[in-house]
Amino acid sequence: MTNSDALAALAREIAAASLPLGEATLVFGEGDLGAAVMFVGEAPGFHEDQQGRPFVGRAGKLLDELIRGIGWKREQVYITNIVKRRPPENRDPLPDEIEAYQPYLTRQIGIIAPKLIVTLGRFSMNYFLPDAKITRDHGRVLTIDGTLVYPVYHPAAALRSTAMLETLRADFGRIPRVLSGELAPEAPVAAAASAVPVFKNPRSGKENSKQKRLF
Ligand code: URA
């Protein structure tokens, strides 16, 4: 099965499943289906819900600009969210909602098998790294089960704070060197403390490998 077939089947499965936020539009994700880099945000907002595409509102425009700023095109990466439908009034996603969509994101990551996951904002970061703190840990180069994970601020937060925007730009500027390995990841910390399977990554050779506590 091609990545395209596998992702289309996964999207159909989500559409047919009984999941929280089921009234809202499914915003599955888009981009290069074999991308080396996957950006993972929080949840769709108003514009994403309208268009069925991730990061197409103001935060999305900033994300596009940041991607262009490192010499890449949006179509070369894959963009998705931990929660695939818009929470009402753009409220934060609830733990139950994150958990309900989690098996689908796990499989989506497994199909695309990116080399690097850039987490956008604290919800996405804490999905992978439950004990991390965004102000402390943004810009750290980490590995989980052989996949690089690089937390940065959420573009929407950066739109509200000049200092955060500067930091986000600086962290973004390092992404190519994170991907190339020039900025070496920190040694993975071994103990698997969470029971939540994050990746089903073919490259790791493991099914449902466990999330690692790095902090
Ligand atoms: N914010 C997100 O986290 N995701 C989107 O798709 C849009 C805005």
Coordinates of C-alpha atoms and ligand atoms in Angstrom, one line a residue:
M1 CA 0.0 0.0 0.0
T2 CA 1.3 3.5 -0.8
N3 CA 1.5 6.2 1.8
S4 CA -1.2 8.0 -0.1
D5 CA -3.5 4.9 0.2
A6 CA -2.7 4.3 3.8
L7 CA -3.3 7.9 4.8
A8 CA -6.5 8.1 2.8
A9 CA -7.7 4.9 4.6
L10 CA -6.8 6.4 7.9
A11 CA -8.7 9.6 7.2
R12 CA -11.7 7.6 6.2
E13 CA -11.4 5.6 9.5
I14 CA -11.4 8.8 11.5
A15 CA -14.3 10.2 9.6
A16 CA -16.3 7.1 10.3
A17 CA -15.3 6.7 14.0
S18 CA -17.3 8.1 16.9
L19 CA -14.9 10.7 18.3
P20 CA -15.1 13.9 20.3
L21 CA -15.8 17.1 18.4
G22 CA -17.5 15.1 15.8
E23 CA -19.7 18.0 14.6
A24 CA -16.6 19.9 13.4
T25 CA -14.8 19.4 10.1
L26 CA -12.1 16.8 10.0
V27 CA -8.7 18.5 9.4
F28 CA -6.5 15.5 8.8
G29 CA -3.2 17.0 7.6
E30 CA -1.5 17.8 4.4
G31 CA 1.9 18.0 2.7
D32 CA 4.5 15.6 1.3
L33 CA 3.3 12.2 2.3
G34 CA 6.9 11.0 2.7
A35 CA 8.2 14.2 4.3
A36 CA 11.4 14.1 6.4
V37 CA 9.9 16.8 8.6
M38 CA 6.5 16.8 10.2
F39 CA 5.0 19.8 12.0
V40 CA 2.5 19.0 14.6
G41 CA 0.2 21.7 16.0
E42 CA -2.6 21.6 18.6
A43 CA -6.0 21.6 17.0
P44 CA -7.7 23.4 14.0
G45 CA -9.1 26.8 14.5
F46 CA -11.9 28.7 12.7
H47 CA -10.2 29.0 9.3
E48 CA -8.9 25.4 9.4
D49 CA -12.4 24.2 10.2
Q50 CA -13.8 26.2 7.3
Q51 CA -11.3 24.9 4.8
G52 CA -10.5 21.4 6.1
R53 CA -6.8 22.2 6.0
P54 CA -4.3 22.7 8.9
F55 CA -2.6 26.1 9.6
V56 CA -4.4 28.3 7.0
G57 CA -5.3 31.2 9.3
R58 CA -3.0 33.9 10.7
A59 CA -0.8 31.4 12.6
G60 CA -0.6 29.4 9.4
K61 CA 0.6 32.4 7.4
L62 CA 3.3 32.9 9.9
L63 CA 4.2 29.2 9.8
D64 CA 4.4 29.5 6.0
E65 CA 6.7 32.5 6.3
L66 CA 8.9 30.7 8.7
I67 CA 9.1 27.6 6.5
R68 CA 10.0 29.8 3.5
G69 CA 12.6 31.6 5.7
I70 CA 14.6 28.4 6.0
G71 CA 14.5 27.9 2.2
W72 CA 11.8 25.3 2.2
K73 CA 8.2 25.1 0.7
R74 CA 5.1 24.2 2.7
E75 CA 4.5 21.4 0.2
Q76 CA 7.8 19.8 1.1
V77 CA 6.9 19.1 4.8
Y78 CA 3.8 17.5 6.4
I79 CA 1.6 19.5 8.7
T80 CA -1.0 18.2 11.1
N81 CA -2.4 18.5 14.6
I82 CA -2.7 16.3 17.7
V83 CA -6.5 16.9 17.6
K84 CA -8.1 16.7 14.2
R85 CA -11.2 18.7 14.8
R86 CA -11.8 22.3 16.1
P87 CA -12.7 22.6 19.8
P88 CA -15.6 25.0 20.2
E89 CA -14.6 28.7 20.5
N90 CA -10.9 27.6 19.9
R91 CA -10.7 26.5 23.5
D92 CA -7.7 24.3 24.5
P93 CA -8.1 20.7 23.7
L94 CA -9.2 18.5 26.6
P95 CA -7.2 15.5 27.8
D96 CA -10.0 13.2 26.6
E97 CA -9.9 14.7 23.2
I98 CA -6.2 14.4 22.9
E99 CA -6.4 10.8 24.0
A100 CA -9.2 10.0 21.6
Y101 CA -7.2 11.2 18.5
Q102 CA -3.9 9.8 19.8
P103 CA -4.1 6.4 18.0
Y104 CA -4.7 8.1 14.7
L105 CA -1.7 10.5 15.1
T106 CA 0.4 7.5 16.1
R107 CA -0.5 5.8 12.9
Q108 CA -0.2 8.9 10.8
I109 CA 3.4 9.4 12.1
G110 CA 4.1 5.7 11.5
I111 CA 3.0 6.0 7.8
I112 CA 4.9 9.2 7.1
A113 CA 7.9 8.1 9.2
P114 CA 9.5 11.5 9.4
K115 CA 13.0 11.9 10.5
L116 CA 12.1 15.0 12.5
I117 CA 9.0 16.1 14.3
V118 CA 8.7 19.8 15.1
T119 CA 6.1 20.3 17.8
L120 CA 4.3 23.6 17.6
G121 CA 3.3 24.9 21.1
R122 CA 3.0 23.3 24.5
F123 CA 0.1 20.9 23.8
S124 CA 1.9 19.3 21.0
M125 CA 5.2 19.2 22.9
N126 CA 3.5 17.7 26.0
Y127 CA 1.9 15.1 23.9
F128 CA 5.4 13.7 23.1
L129 CA 7.1 14.9 26.3
P130 CA 4.7 15.1 29.2
D131 CA 7.0 16.7 31.6
A132 CA 8.6 19.3 29.3
K133 CA 8.1 23.1 29.9
I134 CA 7.9 25.1 26.7
T135 CA 9.8 28.2 28.1
R136 CA 12.6 25.9 29.3
D137 CA 12.7 23.2 26.6
H138 CA 11.9 24.9 23.3
G139 CA 14.8 24.6 20.9
R140 CA 16.2 21.4 22.5
V141 CA 17.0 18.6 20.1
L142 CA 15.7 15.4 21.4
T143 CA 15.1 11.9 20.1
I144 CA 12.2 9.5 20.8
D145 CA 12.6 6.0 19.4
G146 CA 15.0 7.2 16.8
T147 CA 12.9 10.1 15.6
L148 CA 14.2 13.6 16.2
V149 CA 11.7 15.8 18.2
Y150 CA 12.3 19.6 18.3
P151 CA 9.8 21.7 20.3
V152 CA 9.2 25.3 19.3
Y153 CA 6.7 27.9 20.4
H154 CA 3.3 28.0 18.7
P155 CA 3.1 30.5 15.9
A156 CA -0.2 31.9 17.4
A157 CA 1.6 32.6 20.7
A158 CA 4.4 34.3 18.7
L159 CA 1.8 36.6 17.1
R160 CA 1.0 37.9 20.5
S161 CA 4.5 38.5 21.8
T162 CA 7.5 40.1 20.0
A163 CA 9.9 38.3 22.3
M164 CA 8.3 34.9 21.5
L165 CA 8.4 35.7 17.8
E166 CA 12.1 36.4 17.9
T167 CA 12.7 33.2 19.8
L168 CA 10.5 31.2 17.4
R169 CA 12.4 32.7 14.4
A170 CA 15.7 31.7 16.1
D171 CA 14.6 28.2 16.8
F172 CA 13.2 27.8 13.3
G173 CA 16.5 28.9 11.8
R174 CA 18.2 25.9 13.4
I175 CA 15.7 23.4 11.9
P176 CA 17.9 22.6 8.8
R177 CA 20.8 21.8 11.0
V178 CA 18.7 19.7 13.3
L179 CA 17.6 17.7 10.3
S180 CA 21.1 17.3 8.9
G181 CA 22.4 16.1 12.2
E182 CA 24.8 19.1 12.5
L183 CA 23.1 20.0 15.7
A184 CA 23.4 16.7 17.5
P185 CA 20.5 15.5 19.6
E186 CA 20.8 15.1 23.3
A187 CA 21.3 11.5 24.4
P188 CA 18.0 9.8 24.7
V189 CA 17.0 9.1 28.2
A190 CA 16.2 5.5 28.6
A191 CA 13.4 4.9 31.1
A192 CA 10.0 4.5 29.4
A193 CA 7.6 5.8 32.0
S194 CA 4.4 6.5 30.0
A195 CA 2.1 3.8 28.7
V196 CA 1.1 6.0 25.8
P197 CA 2.3 4.7 22.5
V198 CA 3.5 7.7 20.5
F199 CA 5.1 6.2 17.4
K200 CA 4.6 3.1 15.4
N201 CA 7.6 4.0 13.4
P202 CA 8.8 1.4 10.9
R203 CA 12.3 2.8 11.1
S204 CA 12.5 2.0 14.8
G205 CA 11.7 -1.6 14.1
K206 CA 9.2 -1.6 17.0
E207 CA 5.5 -1.7 17.1
N208 CA 3.9 0.6 19.5
S209 CA 7.1 1.6 21.2
K210 CA 6.6 3.5 24.4
Q211 CA 7.0 7.2 25.1
K212 CA 10.2 8.1 26.9
R213 CA 10.5 10.5 29.7
L214 CA 13.3 12.9 28.9
F215 CA 13.0 15.3 31.8
Ligands
URA1 N1 -3.4 26.2 15.4 C1 -3.1 24.9 15.4 O1 -2.6 24.4 16.4 N2 -3.4 24.2 14.4 C2 -3.9 24.7 13.3 O2 -4.2 23.9 12.3 C3 -4.2 26.0 13.2 C4 -3.9 26.8 14.3

